[in-house]
Coordinates of C-alpha atoms (C1' of nucleotides) in Angstrom, one line a residue:
Chain A
M8 CA 10.1 55.6 149.0
G9 CA 7.7 53.1 150.4
D10 CA 6.3 51.9 153.6
S11 CA 7.7 53.7 156.6
R12 CA 6.8 50.7 158.8
A13 CA 9.2 48.6 156.7
T14 CA 12.0 49.8 158.9
E15 CA 10.1 48.8 162.1
K16 CA 11.5 45.4 163.0
T17 CA 9.0 42.6 163.4
A18 CA 9.9 39.2 164.7
I19 CA 8.5 37.5 161.6
S20 CA 9.5 38.3 158.1
P21 CA 8.0 38.5 155.6
R22 CA 5.0 40.3 157.2
R23 CA 1.5 39.1 156.5
E24 CA 0.7 41.5 153.8
Q25 CA 3.9 40.8 152.0
D26 CA 3.6 37.1 151.6
F27 CA 1.0 35.3 153.7
P28 CA 1.9 31.7 153.0
E29 CA 5.6 32.3 153.7
W30 CA 4.6 34.3 156.8
Y31 CA 2.6 31.3 158.0
Q32 CA 5.5 28.9 157.6
Q33 CA 7.8 31.3 159.4
V34 CA 5.4 31.6 162.4
V35 CA 5.0 27.9 162.7
R36 CA 8.8 27.6 162.7
A37 CA 9.5 30.6 165.0
A38 CA 6.9 29.5 167.5
E39 CA 8.4 26.0 167.5
L40 CA 5.1 24.4 166.7
A41 CA 6.2 22.0 164.1
E42 CA 8.7 21.4 161.4
P43 CA 9.0 19.3 158.2
S44 CA 10.3 15.8 158.7
D45 CA 12.6 13.7 156.6
V46 CA 9.4 11.8 155.5
R47 CA 7.9 13.6 152.5
G48 CA 4.6 15.3 153.4
C49 CA 4.8 14.4 157.1
M50 CA 5.6 16.8 159.9
V51 CA 7.2 16.7 163.3
I52 CA 4.9 18.3 165.9
R53 CA 7.1 19.9 168.5
P54 CA 6.1 20.1 172.2
W55 CA 4.7 23.6 172.0
G56 CA 2.5 22.7 169.0
F57 CA 1.5 19.4 170.5
G58 CA 0.6 21.1 173.8
I59 CA -2.0 23.2 171.9
W60 CA -3.4 20.0 170.3
E61 CA -3.5 18.3 173.7
N62 CA -5.6 21.2 175.1
M63 CA -7.9 21.0 172.1
Q64 CA -8.2 17.3 172.7
R65 CA -8.9 17.8 176.4
H66 CA -11.7 20.2 175.9
L67 CA -13.3 18.5 172.9
D68 CA -13.1 15.1 174.6
A69 CA -14.9 16.5 177.6
M70 CA -17.6 17.8 175.3
F71 CA -17.9 14.4 173.5
R72 CA -18.3 12.7 176.9
A73 CA -20.9 15.2 178.0
T74 CA -23.0 14.4 174.9
G75 CA -22.8 10.7 175.7
H76 CA -19.9 9.5 173.6
R77 CA -17.2 7.1 174.6
N78 CA -13.7 6.6 173.2
A79 CA -12.5 3.4 171.5
Y80 CA -9.9 2.4 169.1
F81 CA -10.0 0.7 165.7
P82 CA -7.2 -0.6 163.4
L83 CA -4.9 1.5 161.5
F84 CA -5.1 -1.0 158.6
I85 CA -8.2 -1.6 156.5
P86 CA -8.6 -4.5 154.1
L87 CA -8.6 -3.2 150.6
S88 CA -12.0 -4.9 149.9
Y89 CA -13.7 -2.9 152.6
M90 CA -13.0 0.3 150.8
Q91 CA -14.9 -1.1 147.8
R92 CA -18.1 -1.4 149.7
E93 CA -19.3 2.2 149.2
A94 CA -19.0 3.4 145.7
E95 CA -18.7 7.1 146.3
H96 CA -16.4 6.6 149.2
V97 CA -14.0 4.7 147.0
E98 CA -14.0 7.4 144.4
G99 CA -13.3 10.0 147.0
F100 CA -10.4 8.3 148.7
A101 CA -8.8 5.8 146.3
K102 CA -6.5 8.4 144.8
E103 CA -4.8 9.1 148.1
C104 CA -4.4 5.8 149.8
A105 CA -1.2 4.4 151.1
V106 CA -1.2 0.6 150.5
V107 CA 0.6 -2.1 152.5
T108 CA 1.4 -5.1 150.3
H109 CA 4.1 -7.0 152.3
H110 CA 4.8 -8.1 155.8
R111 CA 8.5 -8.7 155.8
L112 CA 11.8 -7.2 154.5
E113 CA 14.7 -9.0 153.2
T114 CA 18.1 -8.3 151.6
G115 CA 17.8 -8.9 147.8
A116 CA 20.4 -10.0 145.3
D117 CA 21.5 -6.4 144.8
G118 CA 22.3 -6.1 148.5
K119 CA 19.4 -3.7 149.1
L120 CA 16.7 -4.2 151.7
G121 CA 13.3 -4.5 150.2
P122 CA 9.9 -6.2 150.5
A123 CA 10.3 -10.0 150.5
P124 CA 8.5 -11.4 147.4
S125 CA 7.5 -14.4 149.5
A126 CA 5.9 -12.1 152.0
E127 CA 3.2 -10.6 149.8
L128 CA -0.1 -10.2 151.5
S129 CA -3.0 -12.1 150.0
E130 CA -5.1 -9.0 150.3
P131 CA -3.4 -5.6 150.5
L132 CA -4.2 -3.4 153.4
I133 CA -4.7 0.3 153.1
V134 CA -3.7 2.8 155.8
R135 CA -6.9 4.4 157.0
P136 CA -7.7 7.7 155.3
T137 CA -10.8 7.6 157.5
S138 CA -12.5 4.7 159.3
E139 CA -16.1 4.5 158.2
T140 CA -15.6 1.1 156.6
I141 CA -13.7 -0.7 159.3
I142 CA -15.8 0.7 162.0
G143 CA -19.0 -0.1 160.0
A144 CA -17.8 -3.7 159.7
T145 CA -17.4 -3.9 163.5
Y146 CA -20.7 -2.2 164.2
A147 CA -22.4 -4.8 162.0
K148 CA -21.4 -7.4 164.5
W149 CA -22.5 -5.4 167.5
V150 CA -25.9 -4.4 166.2
Q151 CA -28.8 -7.0 166.3
S152 CA -31.7 -5.1 167.8
Y153 CA -33.0 -1.6 168.2
R154 CA -32.0 -2.2 171.8
D155 CA -28.3 -2.0 170.8
L156 CA -28.8 1.5 169.5
P157 CA -27.6 4.1 169.6
I158 CA -23.9 3.4 169.3
L159 CA -22.0 6.6 170.2
I160 CA -18.2 6.2 169.8
N161 CA -15.3 8.4 169.1
Q162 CA -11.7 7.6 168.3
W163 CA -8.6 9.8 168.5
C164 CA -6.0 8.6 166.0
N165 CA -3.8 9.4 163.0
V166 CA -4.9 9.0 159.4
V167 CA -3.1 9.1 156.1
R168 CA -4.1 10.8 152.9
W169 CA -1.4 10.9 150.3
E170 CA -1.4 14.6 149.4
M171 CA 0.4 16.1 146.5
R172 CA 1.1 19.5 148.1
T173 CA 1.5 19.8 151.8
R174 CA 1.7 22.6 154.3
L175 CA 2.4 22.2 158.0
F176 CA -0.8 21.5 160.0
L177 CA -3.0 22.6 157.1
R178 CA -2.4 19.7 154.8
T179 CA 0.0 16.8 155.6
S180 CA 0.0 13.2 154.4
E181 CA -0.4 12.0 158.0
F182 CA -2.4 14.0 160.4
L183 CA -4.0 13.6 163.8
W184 CA -7.7 13.9 164.4
Q185 CA -10.8 12.5 166.1
E186 CA -13.5 10.8 164.3
G187 CA -16.9 10.1 165.8
H188 CA -19.0 7.3 164.4
T189 CA -22.6 6.7 165.5
V190 CA -25.5 4.5 164.6
H191 CA -29.1 5.3 165.3
E192 CA -32.5 3.7 165.1
T193 CA -34.1 6.5 163.1
E194 CA -33.3 9.0 160.5
A195 CA -34.5 11.8 162.7
E196 CA -32.2 10.7 165.5
A197 CA -29.2 10.5 163.2
R198 CA -29.9 13.9 161.8
E199 CA -30.2 15.3 165.2
E200 CA -26.9 13.8 166.2
T201 CA -25.2 15.3 163.1
L202 CA -26.5 18.7 164.1
R203 CA -25.6 18.2 167.7
M204 CA -22.0 17.5 166.9
L205 CA -21.7 20.4 164.6
G206 CA -22.9 22.5 167.5
V207 CA -20.1 21.0 169.6
Y208 CA -17.6 22.1 167.0
E209 CA -19.1 25.5 166.7
T210 CA -19.0 26.0 170.5
F211 CA -15.5 24.7 170.7
V212 CA -14.1 26.8 167.9
R213 CA -15.8 29.9 169.2
D214 CA -15.3 29.6 172.9
Y215 CA -11.9 27.9 173.0
C216 CA -10.2 28.9 169.8
A217 CA -11.8 32.4 169.7
I218 CA -12.8 32.0 166.2
P219 CA -16.3 33.0 164.8
V220 CA -17.7 30.6 162.2
F221 CA -20.4 30.3 159.6
S222 CA -22.1 27.0 160.0
G223 CA -24.3 25.3 157.5
S224 CA -24.4 22.5 155.0
K225 CA -22.2 21.7 152.0
S226 CA -23.3 21.8 148.4
E227 CA -23.4 18.4 146.7
S228 CA -20.0 18.9 145.1
E229 CA -18.3 19.6 148.4
R230 CA -19.9 16.7 150.3
F231 CA -18.0 14.0 152.0
P232 CA -17.7 10.9 149.7
G233 CA -20.6 8.7 150.7
A234 CA -22.5 11.2 152.8
V235 CA -26.1 12.2 152.3
E236 CA -25.4 15.5 153.9
T237 CA -22.3 17.2 155.1
L238 CA -22.5 20.0 157.7
C239 CA -19.5 22.3 158.4
V240 CA -18.2 25.2 160.3
E241 CA -16.2 27.6 158.2
A242 CA -13.8 30.3 159.5
M243 CA -12.2 33.2 157.7
V244 CA -8.5 33.5 158.4
Q245 CA -6.3 36.7 157.9
D246 CA -5.8 36.3 154.2
R247 CA -9.6 36.3 154.0
K248 CA -9.8 32.7 152.7
A249 CA -12.1 30.2 154.2
I250 CA -11.0 27.2 156.2
Q251 CA -13.2 24.3 157.2
A252 CA -12.8 23.9 161.0
G253 CA -14.9 20.9 161.5
T254 CA -17.4 18.6 159.7
S255 CA -20.3 16.5 160.7
H256 CA -21.8 14.0 158.2
F257 CA -25.3 12.5 158.0
L258 CA -24.5 9.2 156.2
G259 CA -28.1 8.0 155.9
Q260 CA -28.1 4.3 155.4
N261 CA -25.3 4.3 152.8
F262 CA -22.6 2.9 155.0
S263 CA -24.9 0.6 157.0
R264 CA -26.0 -0.9 153.7
A265 CA -22.4 -1.2 152.6
S266 CA -21.3 -2.8 155.9
G267 CA -24.4 -4.7 156.8
I268 CA -25.4 -2.8 159.9
Q269 CA -28.9 -4.2 160.3
F270 CA -31.2 -4.4 163.3
Q271 CA -34.6 -5.7 164.2
T272 CA -37.0 -2.9 164.7
R273 CA -39.6 -2.5 167.5
D274 CA -42.2 -4.1 165.2
G275 CA -40.0 -7.0 164.2
K276 CA -38.7 -5.9 160.8
Q277 CA -35.1 -5.7 159.6
E278 CA -33.8 -2.3 159.0
F279 CA -30.5 -0.7 158.2
G280 CA -29.1 1.6 160.8
W281 CA -28.7 5.4 160.3
T282 CA -25.1 6.5 160.8
T283 CA -23.2 9.7 161.2
S284 CA -19.5 10.6 161.4
W285 CA -17.8 13.8 162.4
G286 CA -14.2 15.0 162.7
M287 CA -11.8 17.7 163.7
S288 CA -8.1 17.5 163.0
T289 CA -4.7 19.1 163.8
R290 CA -5.5 21.4 161.0
M291 CA -7.2 23.4 163.8
V292 CA -3.8 24.3 165.2
G293 CA -2.9 25.8 161.8
T294 CA -6.3 27.6 161.7
V295 CA -5.7 29.2 165.1
I296 CA -2.3 30.5 163.9
M297 CA -3.6 31.9 160.6
M298 CA -6.5 33.4 162.6
H299 CA -4.7 35.1 165.5
A300 CA -1.0 35.3 164.8
D301 CA 0.6 38.6 163.9
D302 CA 3.9 39.9 162.5
D303 CA 5.7 39.1 165.7
G304 CA 4.6 35.4 165.8
A305 CA 1.9 33.3 167.3
V306 CA -0.9 34.7 169.4
L307 CA -2.6 31.9 171.4
P308 CA -6.1 32.0 172.8
P309 CA -5.6 31.5 176.6
R310 CA -7.9 28.5 176.7
I311 CA -5.8 26.4 174.4
A312 CA -2.3 27.9 175.3
P313 CA 0.0 25.3 176.7
T314 CA 1.4 27.9 179.1
H315 CA -0.7 30.8 180.3
V316 CA 1.9 32.9 182.1
V317 CA 5.7 33.0 181.6
I318 CA 7.7 34.6 184.3
I319 CA 10.9 36.2 183.1
P320 CA 13.4 37.0 185.9
V321 CA 15.4 40.1 185.2
T322 CA 18.8 39.7 186.9
P323 CA 21.1 42.6 185.9
K324 CA 23.3 42.2 189.0
E325 CA 24.7 39.1 190.6
D326 CA 23.9 40.3 194.1
T327 CA 20.2 40.5 193.5
R328 CA 19.8 37.4 191.4
A329 CA 18.9 35.0 194.2
A330 CA 16.3 37.3 195.6
V331 CA 14.7 37.8 192.2
L332 CA 14.6 34.1 191.5
E333 CA 13.0 33.5 194.9
A334 CA 10.3 36.0 194.1
C335 CA 9.7 34.3 190.8
D336 CA 9.3 30.9 192.5
G337 CA 6.9 32.4 195.0
L338 CA 4.8 34.0 192.3
A339 CA 4.7 30.8 190.3
A340 CA 3.6 28.8 193.2
E341 CA 0.8 31.3 193.9
L342 CA -0.3 31.3 190.3
R343 CA -0.5 27.5 190.1
R344 CA -3.1 27.6 192.9
A345 CA -5.3 29.7 190.7
R346 CA -7.5 28.0 188.1
Y347 CA -8.4 28.8 184.5
A348 CA -10.5 26.8 182.0
D349 CA -11.1 24.0 184.4
A350 CA -7.5 23.4 185.2
P351 CA -4.6 25.0 187.2
V352 CA -3.0 28.1 185.6
E353 CA 0.0 26.9 183.7
V354 CA 3.2 28.8 184.5
E355 CA 6.7 28.6 183.4
I356 CA 9.8 30.5 184.7
D357 CA 12.4 31.2 182.0
R358 CA 15.6 30.7 183.9
R359 CA 17.8 30.5 180.8
D360 CA 21.0 32.5 181.2
L361 CA 20.2 34.8 178.3
G362 CA 19.5 38.5 177.8
G363 CA 16.1 39.7 178.8
G364 CA 15.3 40.9 175.3
I365 CA 15.9 37.5 173.7
K366 CA 13.8 35.7 176.3
N367 CA 11.0 38.1 175.9
W368 CA 11.0 37.8 172.1
D369 CA 11.1 34.0 172.3
W370 CA 7.8 34.0 174.3
I371 CA 6.3 36.7 172.1
K372 CA 6.9 34.4 169.1
K373 CA 5.4 31.5 170.9
G374 CA 2.3 33.5 171.7
V375 CA 2.1 33.0 175.5
P376 CA -0.9 35.1 176.6
L377 CA 0.9 36.8 179.6
R378 CA 4.5 37.7 180.2
V379 CA 5.6 38.8 183.6
E380 CA 9.0 40.4 184.3
I381 CA 10.4 40.6 187.8
G382 CA 13.6 42.5 188.5
P383 CA 15.3 44.1 191.5
R384 CA 13.4 47.3 191.1
D385 CA 10.1 45.4 191.2
L386 CA 11.1 43.7 194.5
Q387 CA 11.6 47.2 195.9
S388 CA 8.3 48.5 194.6
G389 CA 6.2 45.3 195.1
N390 CA 5.1 45.5 191.5
V391 CA 5.3 43.1 188.6
A392 CA 5.6 44.2 184.9
V393 CA 2.8 42.5 182.9
S394 CA 2.6 42.3 179.1
R395 CA -0.4 40.9 177.2
R396 CA 0.2 39.2 173.9
D397 CA -2.9 40.7 172.4
Q398 CA -1.5 44.2 173.0
P399 CA 1.5 45.8 171.3
V400 CA 4.7 44.0 172.3
K401 CA 6.2 47.0 174.0
A402 CA 3.1 47.7 176.1
K403 CA 3.7 46.9 179.8
E404 CA 1.5 47.4 182.8
F405 CA 2.8 47.5 186.3
M406 CA 0.6 46.0 188.9
P407 CA 1.0 45.1 192.6
Q408 CA 2.4 41.6 192.8
K409 CA 0.1 40.7 195.6
D410 CA -2.9 41.2 193.4
F411 CA -1.5 39.7 190.3
A412 CA -2.3 36.0 190.9
A413 CA -5.9 36.8 191.7
R414 CA -6.3 38.8 188.5
V415 CA -4.8 36.3 186.1
P416 CA -8.0 34.4 185.3
E417 CA -9.7 37.6 184.6
L418 CA -6.9 38.9 182.5
L419 CA -6.8 35.6 180.5
D420 CA -10.6 35.9 180.0
T421 CA -10.1 39.4 178.7
I422 CA -7.5 38.3 176.2
Q423 CA -9.7 35.4 175.1
Q424 CA -12.6 37.8 174.6
N425 CA -10.5 40.3 172.8
L426 CA -9.1 37.8 170.3
F427 CA -12.6 36.7 169.5
S428 CA -13.9 40.2 169.1
R429 CA -11.1 41.1 166.8
A430 CA -11.7 38.0 164.7
L431 CA -15.4 38.6 164.5
E432 CA -14.8 42.3 163.5
F433 CA -12.3 41.1 160.8
R434 CA -14.7 38.6 159.4
D435 CA -17.6 41.0 159.3
R436 CA -15.5 43.7 157.7
H437 CA -14.6 41.3 154.9
T438 CA -18.0 39.6 154.4
R439 CA -20.1 41.3 151.8
V440 CA -23.6 40.9 150.6
I441 CA -23.4 40.8 146.8
D442 CA -26.2 41.1 144.4
S443 CA -24.6 41.3 141.0
R444 CA -22.3 39.1 139.0
D445 CA -20.0 41.9 138.1
E446 CA -19.5 42.9 141.8
F447 CA -18.9 39.3 142.6
Y448 CA -16.2 38.9 140.0
E449 CA -14.7 42.3 141.0
F450 CA -14.7 41.2 144.7
F451 CA -12.7 38.1 144.0
T452 CA -10.2 39.5 141.5
A453 CA -6.8 40.7 142.7
R454 CA -5.7 44.1 141.4
N455 CA -2.2 42.8 140.9
A456 CA -2.6 39.6 138.9
A457 CA 1.1 38.9 138.9
K458 CA 1.4 38.9 142.7
P459 CA -2.1 38.8 144.1
E460 CA -2.5 41.0 147.2
I461 CA -4.8 39.8 150.0
H462 CA -8.3 40.5 148.7
G463 CA -11.8 39.3 148.7
G464 CA -13.4 37.5 151.6
F465 CA -16.8 36.0 152.1
A466 CA -19.5 36.8 149.6
L467 CA -23.1 36.2 150.6
A468 CA -24.9 35.8 147.3
H469 CA -27.9 34.0 145.8
W470 CA -27.4 30.9 143.8
N471 CA -29.8 28.7 141.8
G472 CA -28.5 25.5 143.3
S473 CA -26.9 24.2 140.1
R474 CA -23.7 22.4 140.0
A475 CA -22.7 23.8 136.6
V476 CA -22.7 27.3 138.1
E477 CA -20.4 26.2 140.9
E478 CA -18.1 24.6 138.4
Q479 CA -18.0 27.7 136.3
I480 CA -17.2 30.0 139.3
K481 CA -14.5 27.6 140.5
N482 CA -12.9 27.6 137.1
D483 CA -13.1 31.4 136.7
L484 CA -12.1 32.6 140.2
K485 CA -11.1 29.5 142.3
V486 CA -14.1 30.5 144.4
T487 CA -16.4 27.8 145.8
I488 CA -19.5 27.6 148.0
R489 CA -18.2 27.2 151.5
C490 CA -21.5 26.5 153.1
I491 CA -25.2 27.0 152.8
P492 CA -26.0 28.6 156.1
F493 CA -28.8 27.6 158.3
G494 CA -31.5 30.0 159.3
E495 CA -34.4 31.7 157.7
A496 CA -34.8 31.6 154.0
E497 CA -34.4 34.8 152.1
P498 CA -35.8 34.4 148.6
G499 CA -34.0 36.1 145.8
R500 CA -32.5 35.7 142.3
C501 CA -29.4 33.8 141.5
I502 CA -26.8 36.5 140.5
F503 CA -25.4 34.3 137.8
T504 CA -28.5 32.9 136.1
G505 CA -31.3 35.1 137.4
E506 CA -33.2 32.0 138.5
R507 CA -35.0 31.7 141.8
S508 CA -32.9 31.2 144.9
A509 CA -34.2 30.3 148.4
R510 CA -31.3 31.8 150.3
R511 CA -27.9 33.3 150.1
V512 CA -24.9 31.0 150.3
V513 CA -21.4 31.7 151.5
W514 CA -18.7 31.9 148.7
A515 CA -15.0 32.2 149.2
K516 CA -11.6 31.0 148.2
S517 CA -10.6 28.3 150.5
Y518 CA -7.8 26.1 152.0
Chain B
rC3 C1' 1.1 12.1 136.9
rG4 C1' 2.6 16.4 133.1
rG5 C1' 5.8 21.6 132.6
rG6 C1' 9.9 24.8 134.9
rC7 C1' 13.8 25.4 138.7
rU8 C1' 17.3 23.9 142.5
rG9 C1' 20.8 20.4 145.3
rU10 C1' 27.7 23.6 148.7
rG11 C1' 28.7 23.6 157.3
rG12 C1' 22.5 23.6 161.5
rC13 C1' 20.0 27.8 158.2
rU14 C1' 20.2 31.4 153.8
rC15 C1' 23.4 31.5 150.0
rA16 C1' 28.2 32.9 147.0
rG17 C1' 31.8 30.2 144.1
rC18 C1' 30.6 26.9 138.5
rU19 C1' 30.5 30.7 132.5
rU20 C1' 36.9 30.4 132.1
rG21 C1' 38.6 23.0 136.1
rG22 C1' 44.1 24.2 140.2
rU23 C1' 44.4 23.7 148.6
rA24 C1' 36.1 25.1 150.0
rG25 C1' 33.9 30.7 151.3
rA26 C1' 30.4 34.6 153.6
rG27 C1' 26.3 36.0 156.8
rC28 C1' 23.2 34.1 160.5
rG29 C1' 23.2 30.3 164.2
rC30 C1' 26.4 27.2 167.6
rU31 C1' 30.7 26.7 171.6
rG32 C1' 34.2 29.3 175.0
rC33 C1' 36.1 33.8 177.4
rG34 C1' 35.4 38.9 178.5
rU35 C1' 32.5 43.5 178.6
rU36 C1' 27.2 44.1 178.8
rC37 C1' 22.1 43.3 180.5
rG38 C1' 14.6 46.9 182.7
rG39 C1' 13.3 45.4 175.1
rG40 C1' 16.1 41.5 169.6
rA41 C1' 23.9 43.8 172.8
rC42 C1' 29.3 43.9 171.5
rG43 C1' 34.5 42.2 171.2
rC44 C1' 37.9 38.3 170.8
rA45 C1' 38.8 33.1 170.0
rG46 C1' 36.9 28.4 168.2
rA47 C1' 34.0 24.1 166.3
rG48 C1' 31.5 22.5 162.1
rG49 C1' 31.5 20.5 154.9
rC50 C1' 33.8 12.8 151.2
rC51 C1' 30.1 20.4 147.5
rG52 C1' 22.7 15.2 146.6
rU53 C1' 24.4 9.9 144.7
rG54 C1' 26.9 7.0 141.0
rG55 C1' 29.7 6.9 136.6
rG56 C1' 32.7 9.5 132.8
rU57 C1' 36.4 13.3 130.7
rU58 C1' 41.2 15.1 132.8
rC59 C1' 47.7 15.3 135.5
rA60 C1' 43.7 17.6 138.4
rA61 C1' 36.3 18.2 139.0
rA62 C1' 31.9 21.8 143.7
rU63 C1' 33.1 23.6 138.6
rC64 C1' 32.7 20.0 132.2
rC65 C1' 29.5 15.4 130.4
rC66 C1' 25.8 11.3 131.4
rA67 C1' 22.5 8.8 134.5
rC68 C1' 19.9 8.4 138.9
rC69 C1' 17.9 10.4 143.5
rA70 C1' 15.7 14.3 146.4
rG71 C1' 13.4 18.9 147.1
rC72 C1' 10.8 23.5 145.5
rC73 C1' 7.3 26.2 142.2
rC74 C1' 3.1 25.8 138.5
rG75 C1' -1.3 22.6 136.9
rA76 C1' -5.3 18.2 138.2
rC77 C1' -7.0 16.4 143.8
rC78 C1' -7.9 17.5 149.0
rA79 C1' -9.7 18.0 156.3

RNA sequence: CGGGCUGUGGCUCAGCUUGGUAGAGCGCUGCGUUCGGGACGCAGAGGCCGUGGGUUCAAAUCCCACCAGCCCGACCA
């Protein structure tokens, strides 16, 4: 008995509905995106995975520049005392800080290499979990007058947060990200900046990663340690859990007070600067996988795919091999003259001496948007066999080779659009407006408690704004408020307390 | 940091209860037949059985300690 599709072979096992977390790990491995390293909690990002990150960087970086920001670089190490300057910040990060205490190794009496007792640092350094404090200290020196403002800087770097449980891309002890840090003359300007950068993330995630998001602000309990307000974009991945795709914080004067970022105002008074910070990390790579990948492996949105088109020469007979390879080279050259997403179309020819099936499946697993097969019969007919990764793996369309290069940008756009539409449809299908406590609990309770099936989604429900209610729901269901959406207020009654509520908020289980 | 489990070729694991020459599948290498959707045959390579100690004529196997990893809880982009 059972699922007839169980006999249908998929490239990834288990399939999504069988075991989502394991499926995810297998996709990351099969697509050669990343692998666990010998260092606990840290991953090796392989070229294919790093290529995705590089594309994310390229597009985001252009958007940062376009909004007036410039890149800079600040130290990896932060003096311990700097962390102490903002009370909530300490509380938020102290538990997961890597600490550097020595600056030399030596061989001890037991013959083992270890930190030299004579080389203990007078003040320990922490490896940055985020850079508000060290950047704040620097900005304090740069800022004297309102004329020095705004400061609009971004840095691309690694950070370390010593996590207990790690998962490739989603949560690792070391990860790559960008962190923007700005200082403004007025509160209004800083708030505007916070919102602007959230908009950048929203656009990037939607238009490049093909992922629809809810954007809004965080409740107090989910706020960044030290922030006055945290804004976020939240996506729903295929197990219907929420994942935060980017955050933008309005820090008020908290960090400028802590770091001494003071300036003389237009009317001659001293005032603390208004700061913001915002970030997006390599977690986005994992988000894209969980969003678009299927039971045959990764499915990459064309705009962030390291390779857009892979050409697979089909060479069944020795005497036609040279002609086939020549045709592949010709097509590749032609494709590279075409442009997509502000850059040349990226093409690869798979010349490996392997069976066609194996090569095809390798690229399916890697999620390349377009696969093109060229064999002797195609040379005769003048056609190429084109497969789209967003279509069933066996689907194949023949089209005239002479038209193909010109059609590629349009095909890629179609795939990009299709991935977004699917994701949007999925999210909407699993987003429910809920008006009763019972329905809420039912929505977030798996039928099979022993081995929970994929269930739930986003619930849009009224809430009275109390932290106690949040706490209760989190304890009962592991469900939290993902964001308080922007937009028009819709007065109602809290479904837990019956008290007044100004608007619905988004509830979900989350990563 | 508390509770449970596991360490054996690159990977997944068997062998351990009852000590006696280290195994399988997958992957890898070579040759041949194949090749328009995950091919097959033959021949190979590859392991101080997590580390250290103990018991024994003899330890992957029994005992002790340590180390590492996984799962479950508290924390998190």
